[in-house]
XYZ file of C-alpha atoms in Angstrom:
718
model
C -38.113 23.570 -88.552
C -37.190 19.932 -88.110
C -34.048 19.688 -85.967
C -30.976 18.369 -87.747
C -30.137 14.876 -86.510
C -26.674 14.476 -84.961
C -23.933 12.837 -87.033
C -23.913 9.062 -87.204
C -20.615 8.907 -85.317
C -22.091 10.927 -82.445
C -25.175 8.704 -82.342
C -22.949 5.607 -82.248
C -20.898 7.094 -79.405
C -24.037 7.927 -77.423
C -25.394 4.421 -77.821
C -22.072 2.886 -76.886
C -21.808 5.086 -73.793
C -25.401 4.269 -72.861
C -24.871 0.514 -73.138
C -25.147 -1.644 -70.013
C -21.758 -3.170 -70.715
C -19.870 0.073 -71.472
C -18.942 0.991 -67.898
C -17.815 -2.496 -66.912
C -15.852 -2.975 -70.124
C -14.112 0.366 -69.694
C -13.144 -0.514 -66.124
C -11.845 -3.907 -67.269
C -9.884 -2.201 -70.055
C -8.267 0.144 -67.528
C -7.653 -2.690 -65.077
C -6.052 -5.098 -67.544
C -4.228 -2.338 -69.399
C -2.793 -0.878 -66.203
C -1.424 -4.225 -65.046
C 0.013 -5.069 -68.470
C 1.682 -1.677 -68.926
C 3.206 -1.732 -65.448
C 4.642 -5.226 -65.843
C 5.958 -4.464 -69.333
C 7.614 -1.312 -68.027
C 9.240 -3.354 -65.257
C 10.173 -6.114 -67.744
C 8.407 -8.660 -65.503
C 5.468 -9.816 -67.560
C 5.457 -13.222 -65.845
C 4.092 -11.390 -62.799
C 1.282 -10.012 -64.933
C -0.426 -13.396 -65.392
C -1.665 -13.848 -61.791
C -2.379 -10.110 -61.511
C -4.490 -10.171 -64.689
C -6.398 -13.193 -63.383
C -6.983 -11.278 -60.147
C -8.453 -8.386 -62.131
C -10.855 -10.750 -63.911
C -11.913 -12.488 -60.679
C -12.601 -9.184 -58.911
C -14.569 -7.889 -61.895
C -16.711 -11.037 -61.820
C -17.386 -10.444 -58.104
C -18.534 -6.878 -58.741
C -22.090 -5.903 -57.779
C -24.067 -2.753 -58.648
C -23.705 -1.214 -55.182
C -23.296 2.327 -53.955
C -19.668 3.123 -53.235
C -20.148 2.745 -49.457
C -21.636 -0.727 -49.845
C -19.125 -1.543 -52.575
C -16.260 -0.725 -50.208
C -17.551 -3.231 -47.656
C -18.153 -5.805 -50.377
C -14.648 -5.252 -51.751
C -13.060 -5.811 -48.340
C -15.014 -9.038 -47.845
C -14.109 -10.123 -51.385
C -10.409 -9.468 -50.894
C -10.470 -11.318 -47.562
C -12.101 -14.350 -49.217
C -9.644 -14.123 -52.106
C -6.673 -13.973 -49.749
C -7.791 -17.007 -47.749
C -8.641 -19.011 -50.870
C -5.483 -18.184 -52.839
C -3.177 -18.765 -49.866
C -4.874 -22.044 -48.993
C -4.567 -23.291 -52.564
C -0.905 -22.315 -52.749
C -0.099 -24.025 -49.457
C -2.100 -27.204 -50.154
C -1.142 -27.793 -53.801
C 2.110 -29.633 -52.946
C 0.081 -32.011 -50.717
C -2.434 -33.887 -52.926
C -4.228 -35.681 -50.085
C -4.836 -32.517 -48.099
C -5.805 -30.683 -51.280
C -8.302 -33.425 -52.156
C -9.894 -33.044 -48.728
C -9.959 -29.252 -48.713
C -11.255 -28.732 -52.265
C -14.743 -30.298 -51.860
C -15.181 -28.928 -48.345
C -14.377 -25.371 -49.441
C -16.583 -25.722 -52.522
C -19.545 -26.933 -50.448
C -19.093 -24.156 -47.883
C -18.852 -21.395 -50.468
C -21.934 -22.533 -52.401
C -23.919 -22.732 -49.159
C -22.700 -19.229 -48.243
C -24.646 -17.981 -51.247
C -27.873 -18.688 -49.340
C -27.271 -15.513 -47.303
C -27.953 -13.132 -50.212
C -27.261 -12.534 -53.877
C -24.223 -10.438 -52.947
C -22.631 -13.278 -50.990
C -23.496 -15.752 -53.733
C -21.569 -13.570 -56.209
C -18.592 -13.296 -53.858
C -18.601 -17.048 -53.197
C -18.704 -17.894 -56.909
C -15.851 -15.508 -57.672
C -13.804 -16.926 -54.790
C -14.143 -20.411 -56.238
C -13.093 -19.073 -59.626
C -10.075 -17.296 -58.164
C -9.038 -20.510 -56.412
C -8.878 -22.275 -59.767
C -7.119 -19.258 -61.302
C -4.471 -19.656 -58.585
C -3.948 -23.252 -59.681
C -3.779 -22.256 -63.365
C -1.412 -19.390 -62.652
C 0.962 -21.754 -60.895
C 1.326 -23.638 -64.181
C 2.802 -20.619 -65.920
C 5.379 -19.406 -63.442
C 7.258 -20.720 -60.462
C 8.167 -18.238 -57.729
C 10.619 -18.803 -54.959
C 8.213 -17.389 -52.358
C 5.288 -19.610 -51.520
C 2.787 -16.749 -51.173
C 4.077 -14.548 -53.986
C 1.447 -15.684 -56.470
C -1.494 -15.115 -54.083
C -0.060 -11.674 -53.392
C -0.012 -10.883 -57.117
C -3.585 -12.168 -57.524
C -4.701 -9.955 -54.651
C -2.808 -6.993 -56.074
C -4.672 -7.324 -59.378
C -7.999 -7.723 -57.571
C -7.308 -4.727 -55.340
C -6.311 -2.590 -58.330
C -9.597 -3.351 -60.064
C -11.465 -2.812 -56.792
C -10.044 0.708 -56.513
C -11.146 1.476 -60.074
C -14.614 0.134 -59.291
C -14.893 2.256 -56.146
C -13.826 5.412 -57.964
C -16.285 4.754 -60.777
C -19.121 4.158 -58.317
C -18.322 7.364 -56.426
C -18.137 9.448 -59.611
C -21.268 7.945 -61.219
C -23.560 7.009 -58.304
C -26.770 7.038 -60.384
C -25.568 5.181 -63.468
C -26.499 1.719 -62.184
C -29.971 2.959 -61.169
C -30.592 4.547 -64.573
C -29.515 1.427 -66.436
C -31.619 -0.837 -64.208
C -34.676 1.341 -64.823
C -33.899 1.350 -68.550
C -33.854 -2.468 -68.557
C -37.183 -2.424 -66.714
C -38.831 -0.179 -69.301
C -37.399 -2.279 -72.136
C -38.904 -5.387 -70.537
C -42.229 -3.560 -70.153
C -42.076 -2.695 -73.859
C -41.616 -6.354 -74.749
C -44.560 -7.298 -72.546
C -46.728 -4.632 -74.182
C -45.875 -5.999 -77.626
C -46.925 -9.467 -76.479
C -50.102 -8.069 -74.976
C -50.949 -6.190 -78.167
C -50.866 -9.423 -80.175
C -53.739 -10.772 -78.061
C -56.036 -7.987 -79.278
C -55.768 -8.790 -82.983
C -59.356 -9.782 -83.994
C -58.189 -12.202 -86.665
C -59.335 -15.764 -87.351
C -56.995 -18.598 -86.466
C -55.020 -16.729 -83.795
C -53.640 -19.187 -81.223
C -54.238 -17.084 -78.128
C -53.219 -19.911 -75.820
C -49.730 -19.810 -77.352
C -49.731 -16.015 -77.132
C -50.705 -16.222 -73.454
C -47.807 -18.593 -72.861
C -45.443 -16.200 -74.623
C -46.820 -13.402 -72.452
C -46.018 -15.387 -69.295
C -42.411 -15.744 -70.470
C -42.187 -12.036 -71.218
C -43.549 -11.370 -67.745
C -40.630 -13.361 -66.332
C -38.244 -10.800 -67.837
C -40.258 -7.884 -66.431
C -40.254 -9.413 -62.959
C -36.499 -10.024 -63.119
C -35.852 -6.418 -64.205
C -38.086 -5.000 -61.464
C -36.367 -7.133 -58.825
C -32.912 -6.024 -59.948
C -33.982 -2.374 -59.882
C -35.465 -2.760 -56.404
C -32.210 -4.197 -55.025
C -30.168 -1.352 -56.501
C -32.555 1.251 -55.070
C -32.494 -0.404 -51.637
C -28.704 -0.182 -51.670
C -28.814 3.514 -52.602
C -31.509 4.489 -50.087
C -30.726 2.291 -47.081
C -32.420 3.476 -43.889
C -32.335 7.123 -44.986
C -35.116 9.209 -46.484
C -34.725 9.238 -50.293
C -33.831 12.618 -51.749
C -32.479 14.220 -54.891
C -31.965 12.009 -57.951
C -32.535 8.852 -55.902
C -35.998 10.065 -54.882
C -36.830 10.751 -58.542
C -35.634 7.273 -59.546
C -37.717 5.746 -56.740
C -40.824 7.501 -58.072
C -40.032 6.186 -61.542
C -39.674 2.658 -60.142
C -43.093 2.897 -58.503
C -44.482 4.230 -61.795
C -43.025 1.175 -63.564
C -44.699 -1.069 -60.981
C -48.017 0.675 -61.598
C -47.595 0.295 -65.367
C -46.774 -3.392 -64.904
C -49.936 -3.996 -62.900
C -52.040 -2.163 -65.469
C -50.606 -3.871 -68.540
C -50.926 -7.245 -66.803
C -54.656 -6.634 -66.372
C -57.127 -8.831 -68.195
C -60.728 -7.588 -67.937
C -62.336 -10.204 -70.177
C -61.232 -13.359 -72.062
C -59.509 -12.296 -75.275
C -61.200 -14.932 -77.424
C -64.591 -13.626 -76.344
C -63.577 -10.031 -77.087
C -62.275 -10.977 -80.539
C -65.490 -12.838 -81.354
C -67.755 -10.064 -80.067
C -65.913 -7.224 -81.836
C -64.762 -9.093 -84.947
C -66.531 -6.576 -87.233
C -65.450 -3.501 -85.252
C -62.146 -1.651 -85.408
C -61.983 -1.092 -81.648
C -59.582 -4.001 -80.977
C -57.306 -2.951 -83.849
C -57.156 0.498 -82.259
C -56.406 -1.053 -78.869
C -53.626 -3.133 -80.405
C -52.147 -0.038 -82.054
C -52.376 1.890 -78.774
C -50.513 -0.819 -76.859
C -47.759 -0.830 -79.478
C -47.461 2.956 -79.144
C -47.119 2.481 -75.385
C -44.381 -0.075 -76.055
C -42.601 2.526 -78.192
C -42.938 5.072 -75.359
C -41.409 2.571 -72.924
C -38.447 2.048 -75.246
C -38.109 5.792 -75.622
C -38.085 6.176 -71.837
C -35.384 3.499 -71.615
C -33.299 5.370 -74.169
C -33.668 8.695 -72.367
C -32.541 7.029 -69.127
C -29.474 5.533 -70.767
C -28.474 8.631 -72.719
C -29.697 11.207 -70.155
C -31.739 13.034 -72.767
C -35.200 14.644 -72.430
C -38.069 12.494 -73.765
C -39.612 13.354 -77.110
C -43.201 14.462 -77.577
C -45.826 11.704 -77.526
C -48.223 13.248 -80.058
C -48.767 10.015 -82.018
C -49.605 8.129 -78.820
C -52.129 10.807 -77.824
C -53.718 10.574 -81.272
C -53.917 6.776 -80.955
C -55.571 7.146 -77.554
C -58.130 9.553 -79.023
C -58.892 6.932 -81.689
C -59.597 4.340 -78.983
C -61.865 6.799 -77.158
C -63.789 7.486 -80.357
C -64.184 3.775 -81.121
C -65.486 2.992 -77.630
C -67.831 5.987 -77.698
C -69.195 4.853 -81.069
C -70.032 1.420 -79.645
C -71.829 3.033 -76.705
C -73.844 5.250 -79.057
C -75.096 2.456 -81.286
C -78.833 1.813 -81.415
C -78.142 -1.830 -80.514
C -74.971 -1.641 -78.450
C -72.957 -4.719 -77.452
C -73.764 -6.389 -74.106
C -73.094 -4.180 -71.114
C -70.435 -6.464 -69.592
C -68.376 -6.201 -72.792
C -68.701 -2.417 -72.830
C -67.608 -2.269 -69.184
C -64.520 -4.304 -70.098
C -63.696 -1.837 -72.886
C -64.267 1.105 -70.536
C -61.903 -0.413 -67.960
C -59.346 -1.098 -70.690
C -59.600 2.516 -71.840
C -59.098 3.804 -68.288
C -55.977 1.650 -68.008
C -54.616 3.013 -71.285
C -55.252 6.586 -70.158
C -53.434 5.951 -66.882
C -50.478 4.330 -68.661
C -50.334 7.217 -71.133
C -50.282 9.697 -68.254
C -47.437 7.824 -66.549
C -45.326 7.482 -69.701
C -45.610 10.949 -71.202
C -44.343 12.784 -68.122
C -40.661 13.619 -68.038
C -40.732 12.983 -64.275
C -43.454 11.360 -62.175
C -45.543 14.205 -60.750
C -46.008 12.486 -57.437
C -44.842 9.358 -55.754
C -46.050 7.410 -52.764
C -46.309 9.191 -49.451
C -43.428 8.952 -47.020
C -43.621 6.009 -44.678
C -45.064 2.627 -45.543
C -45.971 3.636 -49.084
C -42.371 4.573 -49.973
C -40.689 1.704 -48.104
C -38.858 -1.105 -49.887
C -38.381 -4.547 -48.413
C -34.676 -5.218 -47.869
C -33.963 -8.867 -48.760
C -30.593 -8.883 -46.999
C -30.099 -10.370 -43.515
C -30.364 -7.854 -40.681
C -28.114 -9.791 -38.271
C -25.463 -12.491 -38.295
C -27.992 -14.800 -36.655
C -30.444 -14.272 -39.515
C -27.678 -14.930 -42.043
C -26.782 -18.196 -40.333
C -30.460 -19.183 -40.175
C -30.719 -18.724 -43.951
C -27.803 -21.107 -44.388
C -29.029 -23.575 -41.757
C -32.440 -24.132 -43.319
C -30.717 -25.123 -46.584
C -29.027 -28.116 -44.934
C -31.517 -30.667 -46.211
C -31.405 -33.023 -49.212
C -34.577 -31.400 -50.494
C -32.844 -28.034 -50.798
C -31.963 -26.952 -54.324
C -28.810 -25.203 -53.072
C -27.670 -28.121 -50.888
C -27.926 -30.546 -53.791
C -25.993 -28.230 -56.105
C -23.303 -27.628 -53.462
C -22.789 -31.348 -52.905
C -22.880 -32.087 -56.644
C -20.314 -29.401 -57.492
C -18.044 -30.423 -54.609
C -17.992 -34.057 -55.759
C -17.557 -33.036 -59.403
C -14.491 -30.928 -58.572
C -13.090 -33.747 -56.444
C -13.540 -36.139 -59.373
C -11.912 -33.593 -61.681
C -8.930 -33.342 -59.353
C -8.590 -37.124 -59.315
C -8.641 -37.243 -63.119
C -6.061 -34.473 -63.510
C -3.705 -36.284 -61.122
C -3.878 -39.261 -63.488
C -3.861 -37.431 -66.843
C -1.349 -34.607 -66.313
C -0.837 -33.610 -62.671
C 1.237 -30.516 -63.415
C -0.939 -28.790 -66.006
C -4.465 -30.138 -65.686
C -6.258 -27.495 -63.657
C -8.242 -26.348 -66.689
C -10.328 -29.479 -66.010
C -11.445 -27.952 -62.709
C -12.167 -24.587 -64.316
C -14.333 -26.197 -66.997
C -16.200 -28.320 -64.463
C -16.803 -25.313 -62.225
C -18.184 -23.154 -65.028
C -20.228 -25.842 -66.783
C -21.834 -27.536 -63.769
C -24.923 -25.369 -63.206
C -27.785 -25.897 -60.722
C -30.205 -27.235 -63.366
C -29.847 -29.805 -66.120
C -31.053 -27.381 -68.797
C -28.536 -24.690 -67.850
C -25.715 -27.250 -67.649
C -26.565 -28.697 -71.050
C -26.623 -25.254 -72.668
C -23.361 -24.209 -70.994
C -21.732 -27.513 -71.959
C -22.287 -26.991 -75.674
C -21.312 -23.318 -75.505
C -18.116 -24.098 -73.591
C -16.898 -26.697 -76.066
C -17.652 -24.537 -79.108
C -16.119 -21.447 -77.522
C -12.947 -23.236 -76.443
C -12.409 -24.669 -79.910
C -12.953 -21.247 -81.520
C -10.643 -19.595 -78.993
C -7.858 -22.086 -79.625
C -8.139 -21.573 -83.387
C -7.979 -17.798 -82.849
C -5.029 -18.270 -80.492
C -3.139 -20.398 -83.024
C -3.728 -17.735 -85.681
C -2.604 -14.965 -83.324
C 0.613 -16.783 -82.429
C 1.352 -17.355 -86.108
C 0.585 -13.821 -87.278
C 1.747 -11.622 -84.405
C 5.371 -11.435 -83.281
C 6.220 -12.683 -79.832
C 6.248 -10.151 -76.998
C 4.579 -6.758 -76.502
C 2.852 -6.851 -79.911
C 0.482 -9.513 -78.566
C -0.442 -7.591 -75.405
C -3.085 -5.297 -77.011
C -4.901 -8.346 -78.396
C -4.655 -9.997 -74.986
C -6.334 -6.979 -73.347
C -9.000 -6.765 -76.051
C -9.778 -10.470 -75.531
C -10.312 -9.841 -71.825
C -12.653 -6.928 -72.552
C -14.621 -8.955 -75.117
C -15.104 -11.660 -72.498
C -16.881 -9.208 -70.192
C -18.831 -7.625 -73.028
C -20.239 -10.988 -74.143
C -20.410 -13.147 -71.007
C -24.073 -12.501 -70.160
C -25.647 -12.811 -73.586
C -23.176 -14.603 -75.873
C -21.360 -17.133 -73.731
C -19.790 -18.966 -76.670
C -18.062 -15.771 -77.788
C -17.078 -15.035 -74.192
C -15.505 -18.496 -73.865
C -13.597 -18.020 -77.113
C -12.315 -14.649 -75.877
C -11.143 -15.925 -72.486
C -9.467 -18.939 -74.143
C -7.571 -16.602 -76.468
C -6.694 -14.491 -73.416
C -5.167 -17.490 -71.612
C -3.235 -18.674 -74.688
C -1.696 -15.217 -75.140
C -0.913 -14.942 -71.414
C 0.967 -18.214 -71.388
C 2.736 -17.323 -74.613
C 4.299 -14.342 -72.877
C 6.262 -16.768 -70.711
C 7.186 -18.933 -73.675
C 4.674 -21.808 -73.705
C 1.676 -20.603 -75.721
C 1.652 -23.541 -78.143
C 2.161 -26.000 -75.300
C -1.121 -25.109 -73.596
C -3.359 -25.226 -76.668
C -4.082 -28.924 -77.165
C -4.001 -29.798 -73.441
C -6.611 -27.048 -72.956
C -8.876 -28.672 -75.536
C -8.487 -32.093 -73.931
C -9.035 -30.640 -70.457
C -12.201 -28.898 -71.655
C -13.664 -32.146 -72.973
C -12.765 -33.937 -69.720
C -14.253 -31.167 -67.568
C -17.412 -31.079 -69.671
C -17.769 -34.858 -69.351
C -17.408 -34.716 -65.567
C -20.025 -31.956 -65.322
C -22.423 -33.930 -67.547
C -22.028 -37.072 -65.423
C -22.488 -35.079 -62.201
C -25.720 -33.408 -63.299
C -27.094 -36.821 -64.354
C -26.085 -39.000 -61.407
C -25.282 -36.857 -58.340
C -28.573 -35.796 -56.738
C -30.057 -34.694 -60.082
C -32.610 -31.899 -59.758
C -35.217 -33.005 -62.277
C -37.785 -30.227 -62.298
C -40.732 -32.641 -62.255
C -39.842 -33.801 -58.739
C -40.664 -30.424 -57.190
C -43.355 -29.438 -59.628
C -46.230 -29.931 -57.181
C -44.693 -27.465 -54.728
C -44.012 -24.921 -57.487
C -47.589 -25.142 -58.771
C -48.930 -24.862 -55.230
C -46.740 -21.836 -54.479
C -48.012 -20.102 -57.618
C -51.650 -20.536 -56.637
C -51.025 -19.698 -52.967
C -49.257 -16.446 -53.841
C -52.134 -15.498 -56.127
C -54.544 -16.165 -53.261
C -52.548 -13.822 -51.001
C -52.521 -11.192 -53.730
C -56.316 -11.415 -54.020
C -56.668 -11.120 -50.238
C -54.537 -7.949 -50.291
C -56.624 -6.490 -53.112
C -59.920 -7.199 -51.332
C -58.651 -5.509 -48.188
C -58.178 -2.318 -50.173
C -61.644 -2.554 -51.690
C -62.863 -2.704 -48.094
C -60.694 0.047 -46.578
C -59.420 2.178 -49.454
C -56.612 2.220 -52.011
C -53.029 2.616 -50.844
C -49.758 1.321 -52.271
C -48.370 0.232 -48.918
C -45.559 -2.255 -48.406
C -47.713 -5.333 -47.561
C -49.758 -4.861 -50.741
C -46.679 -4.409 -52.918
C -45.048 -7.491 -51.349
C -48.156 -9.594 -52.071
C -48.233 -8.320 -55.661
C -44.520 -8.938 -56.163
C -44.737 -12.433 -54.652
C -47.542 -13.339 -57.066
C -45.521 -12.171 -60.079
C -42.348 -13.819 -58.739
C -44.185 -17.124 -58.356
C -45.536 -16.812 -61.893
C -42.023 -16.073 -63.207
C -40.584 -18.975 -61.191
C -43.122 -21.366 -62.721
C -42.152 -20.113 -66.174
C -38.464 -20.677 -65.415
C -39.054 -24.167 -64.008
C -41.009 -25.216 -67.089
C -38.340 -23.767 -69.396
C -35.702 -25.855 -67.605
C -37.946 -28.910 -67.662
C -38.333 -28.704 -71.449
C -34.534 -29.039 -71.792
C -34.425 -32.248 -69.747
C -34.384 -35.790 -71.219
C -37.678 -37.012 -72.631
C -38.571 -39.307 -69.734
C -38.525 -36.306 -67.382
C -40.786 -34.174 -69.585
C -44.024 -36.086 -69.213
C -47.069 -33.843 -69.258
C -45.106 -30.856 -70.561
C -47.923 -29.714 -72.871
C -50.409 -29.753 -69.997
C -47.934 -27.862 -67.814
C -47.540 -25.191 -70.461
C -51.313 -24.795 -70.537
C -51.233 -24.575 -66.738
C -48.692 -21.747 -66.989
C -50.880 -19.896 -69.489
C -53.957 -20.358 -67.287
C -52.077 -19.260 -64.152
C -50.893 -16.135 -65.946
C -54.452 -15.521 -67.127
C -55.631 -15.733 -63.516
C -52.907 -13.265 -62.541
C -54.236 -10.948 -65.268
C -57.704 -10.914 -63.683
C -56.132 -10.227 -60.281
C -54.169 -7.354 -61.807
C -57.388 -5.949 -63.261
C -58.829 -5.843 -59.755
C -55.605 -4.349 -58.416
C -55.425 -1.640 -61.063
C -58.987 -0.486 -60.290
C -58.758 -0.513 -56.466
C -61.182 1.801 -54.693
C -63.374 1.782 -51.615
C -66.686 0.052 -52.249
C -69.765 1.979 -51.249
C -71.551 0.738 -48.122
C -74.529 -1.494 -48.716
C -75.571 -5.076 -49.380
C -73.662 -5.159 -52.679
C -70.400 -4.357 -50.861
C -70.969 -7.167 -48.368
C -71.756 -9.565 -51.199
C -68.586 -8.656 -53.078
C -66.316 -8.980 -50.039
C -67.924 -12.222 -48.893
C -67.610 -13.663 -52.387
C -64.002 -12.559 -52.560
C -63.178 -14.258 -49.267
C -64.727 -17.473 -50.574
C -62.668 -17.282 -53.767
C -59.501 -16.764 -51.693
C -60.355 -19.874 -49.650
C -61.007 -21.823 -52.838
C -57.578 -20.866 -54.224
C -55.896 -21.797 -50.951
C -57.597 -25.225 -50.972
C -56.346 -25.787 -54.505
C -52.812 -24.847 -53.418
C -52.980 -27.336 -50.526
C -54.212 -30.084 -52.856
C -51.407 -29.374 -55.344
C -48.766 -29.422 -52.591
C -50.109 -32.722 -51.240
C -50.303 -34.100 -54.811
C -53.931 -34.967 -54.203
C -56.874 -34.868 -56.579
C -57.871 -31.198 -57.016
C -61.618 -30.757 -56.813
C -63.749 -28.219 -58.623
C -64.733 -25.180 -56.578
C -68.127 -24.564 -55.073
C -69.322 -21.429 -56.888
C -69.674 -18.737 -54.200
C -73.052 -17.118 -53.985
C -72.861 -13.783 -55.724
C -69.998 -14.549 -58.082
C -72.331 -14.481 -61.068
C -74.506 -11.602 -59.876
C -72.455 -8.695 -61.207
C -75.176 -7.585 -63.606
C -77.690 -7.209 -60.775
C -75.555 -4.731 -58.802
C -76.117 -1.092 -59.529
C -72.688 0.038 -58.297
C -70.072 0.061 -61.095
C -67.152 -0.839 -58.813
C -69.047 -3.743 -57.268
C -70.012 -5.066 -60.691
C -66.335 -4.961 -61.698
C -65.284 -6.871 -58.568
C -67.942 -9.553 -58.949
C -67.324 -10.033 -62.664
C -63.572 -10.415 -62.119
C -64.141 -12.837 -59.219
C -66.292 -14.927 -61.530
C -63.486 -15.007 -64.114
C -60.926 -15.832 -61.406
C -63.077 -18.704 -60.233
C -63.360 -20.020 -63.795
C -59.560 -19.906 -64.155
C -59.195 -21.640 -60.800
C -61.380 -24.499 -62.001
C -59.369 -24.693 -65.213
C -56.168 -24.983 -63.174
C -57.753 -27.784 -61.128
C -58.791 -29.601 -64.317
C -55.263 -29.298 -65.749
C -53.809 -30.565 -62.470
C -56.105 -33.614 -62.645
C -54.950 -34.159 -66.204
C -51.328 -34.090 -64.999
C -52.077 -36.806 -62.436
C -53.178 -39.158 -65.205
C -50.390 -38.242 -67.661
């Protein structure tokens, strides 16, 4: 009998509870609601404004750590908050001292983010809380100088306690959600990969390859986030229990990523050779079934439900086997190198199917180097300082952003002293939030901020007109705060509207809701203008200026990845830490190139010269990474003999050729074509199947390398 599906309301509840934003939004609801209820009960809602802002600042500083790490992070966060809020409160009556301290503190906090992602989050939230302290001082005036910082810290500490309790009670939730995001990203990549197999006329596979590179950027980001969360959970200890199972699943996701990234033969050539066969249609269908299995795995991780049977995927895999076997059995079969590519593709699909249909990975890497994860955090205070020190150069992306933001906030402070010195700190908040490290991100945030502020003010005006003054507005105020956190990562315009409504309702509780509305709109436009001028004229980071180094880093990381792969063909397959680092670095470099080009396309026209050639370069670089992944997915020890020596010697020559290209790109020289290594074209002559695979892939890698060199030469003349 077919099981009865659960009621729609139960399904909705499960999906809501399994959402990434559910836990954070529930904590924010409890944090804001607790503060509001307490202050209403005490009939002191004026005290609620700084406390509510403290809750929001602490929630923005939150990281997905284990409760032990989160406790340390919370203490550091509260210490930074206390210093920042107290300093602001003491310096605000002294404009000259405030004007000196504001840019210095801004520069120091942005540079602190060079230590690690955790410290970057804390530093950003500390800056935000500093501005919240200024804004909170507009609403209420306390007799005690440090009363407002104390209320801000009380709100932050209250939310911190909720966060600690949640982390202790649900230690695996962050890991499950991170893995779910990883499998969803893998599903998107598989869908993009499947489109390349459609044997249809007129398919623009170059555009599809470019789309695949952008999808790979999301996979790499998801894998990196999952790795950081697992490192925090495992630490120096041996993984055990649920954490060990999640670690195995992470390694399975890495294996799947390498296999689905594989490219055994140019897709145009496959489509032309098998145009009248159904084998590529069956491959496309199989990849889409694997994408569905990845989404199903993501759902089971979120909802903590057992996976469903994969009968349709098994049937699709049988269809691919039958189609490949039919081609082998033909009286006049296709060329052997094409059949070998199909055989390798089939082996990859079988391995992916095996990894996806298991409820739990049957085995993970052995203890020791194969189960180790590289901790990106500093091991000592000296290492942390060294990370900051090396950023003190005008060529540093972080240094330029720190100096730009510091000067922008100083300019904002000067403007507010002229426009309205008592109530102009929204200018600083807007400048802080809009001024992003890149022009593209700043431009996008600028438009979203203006639209969101206008929508929030309209909603605030309607709320003040429709709802009676006092406690009746508090539920809407809390809901607005929750909506801000629910939307801030994906729908920033809505998030801005929600936080604007939140501020209007907060100030209305102390009797001046209407008074802040139009000044807020003016302040937003001023802050946006300052951010726009800063990103244009203060050490602008036009992506084209560092493009040579980014291109060189991409090729150099791919060369290191190839060197790591060849070592395993020489000495045997093992998923040790050096190999996984080389593989991750290659994918990170590919994702970084994709991100740089995306930002470059948002820049003014004069800074986008050669963008079409660069996009082709990205597609070619990702194609090269696909051939490397094909070698990585099929790692095995080559049999002793002359063929083995030929393959390894050829591989070493290809590595050197890639490294020379990277050096030429970094020096902005004229990239030369490679000297074809002896043996790169001799795959057909080797009797050993593994050696033929290695030599054929090296030949394809070399062809992609020469294409990259040709595109680089084209860029020089653009």
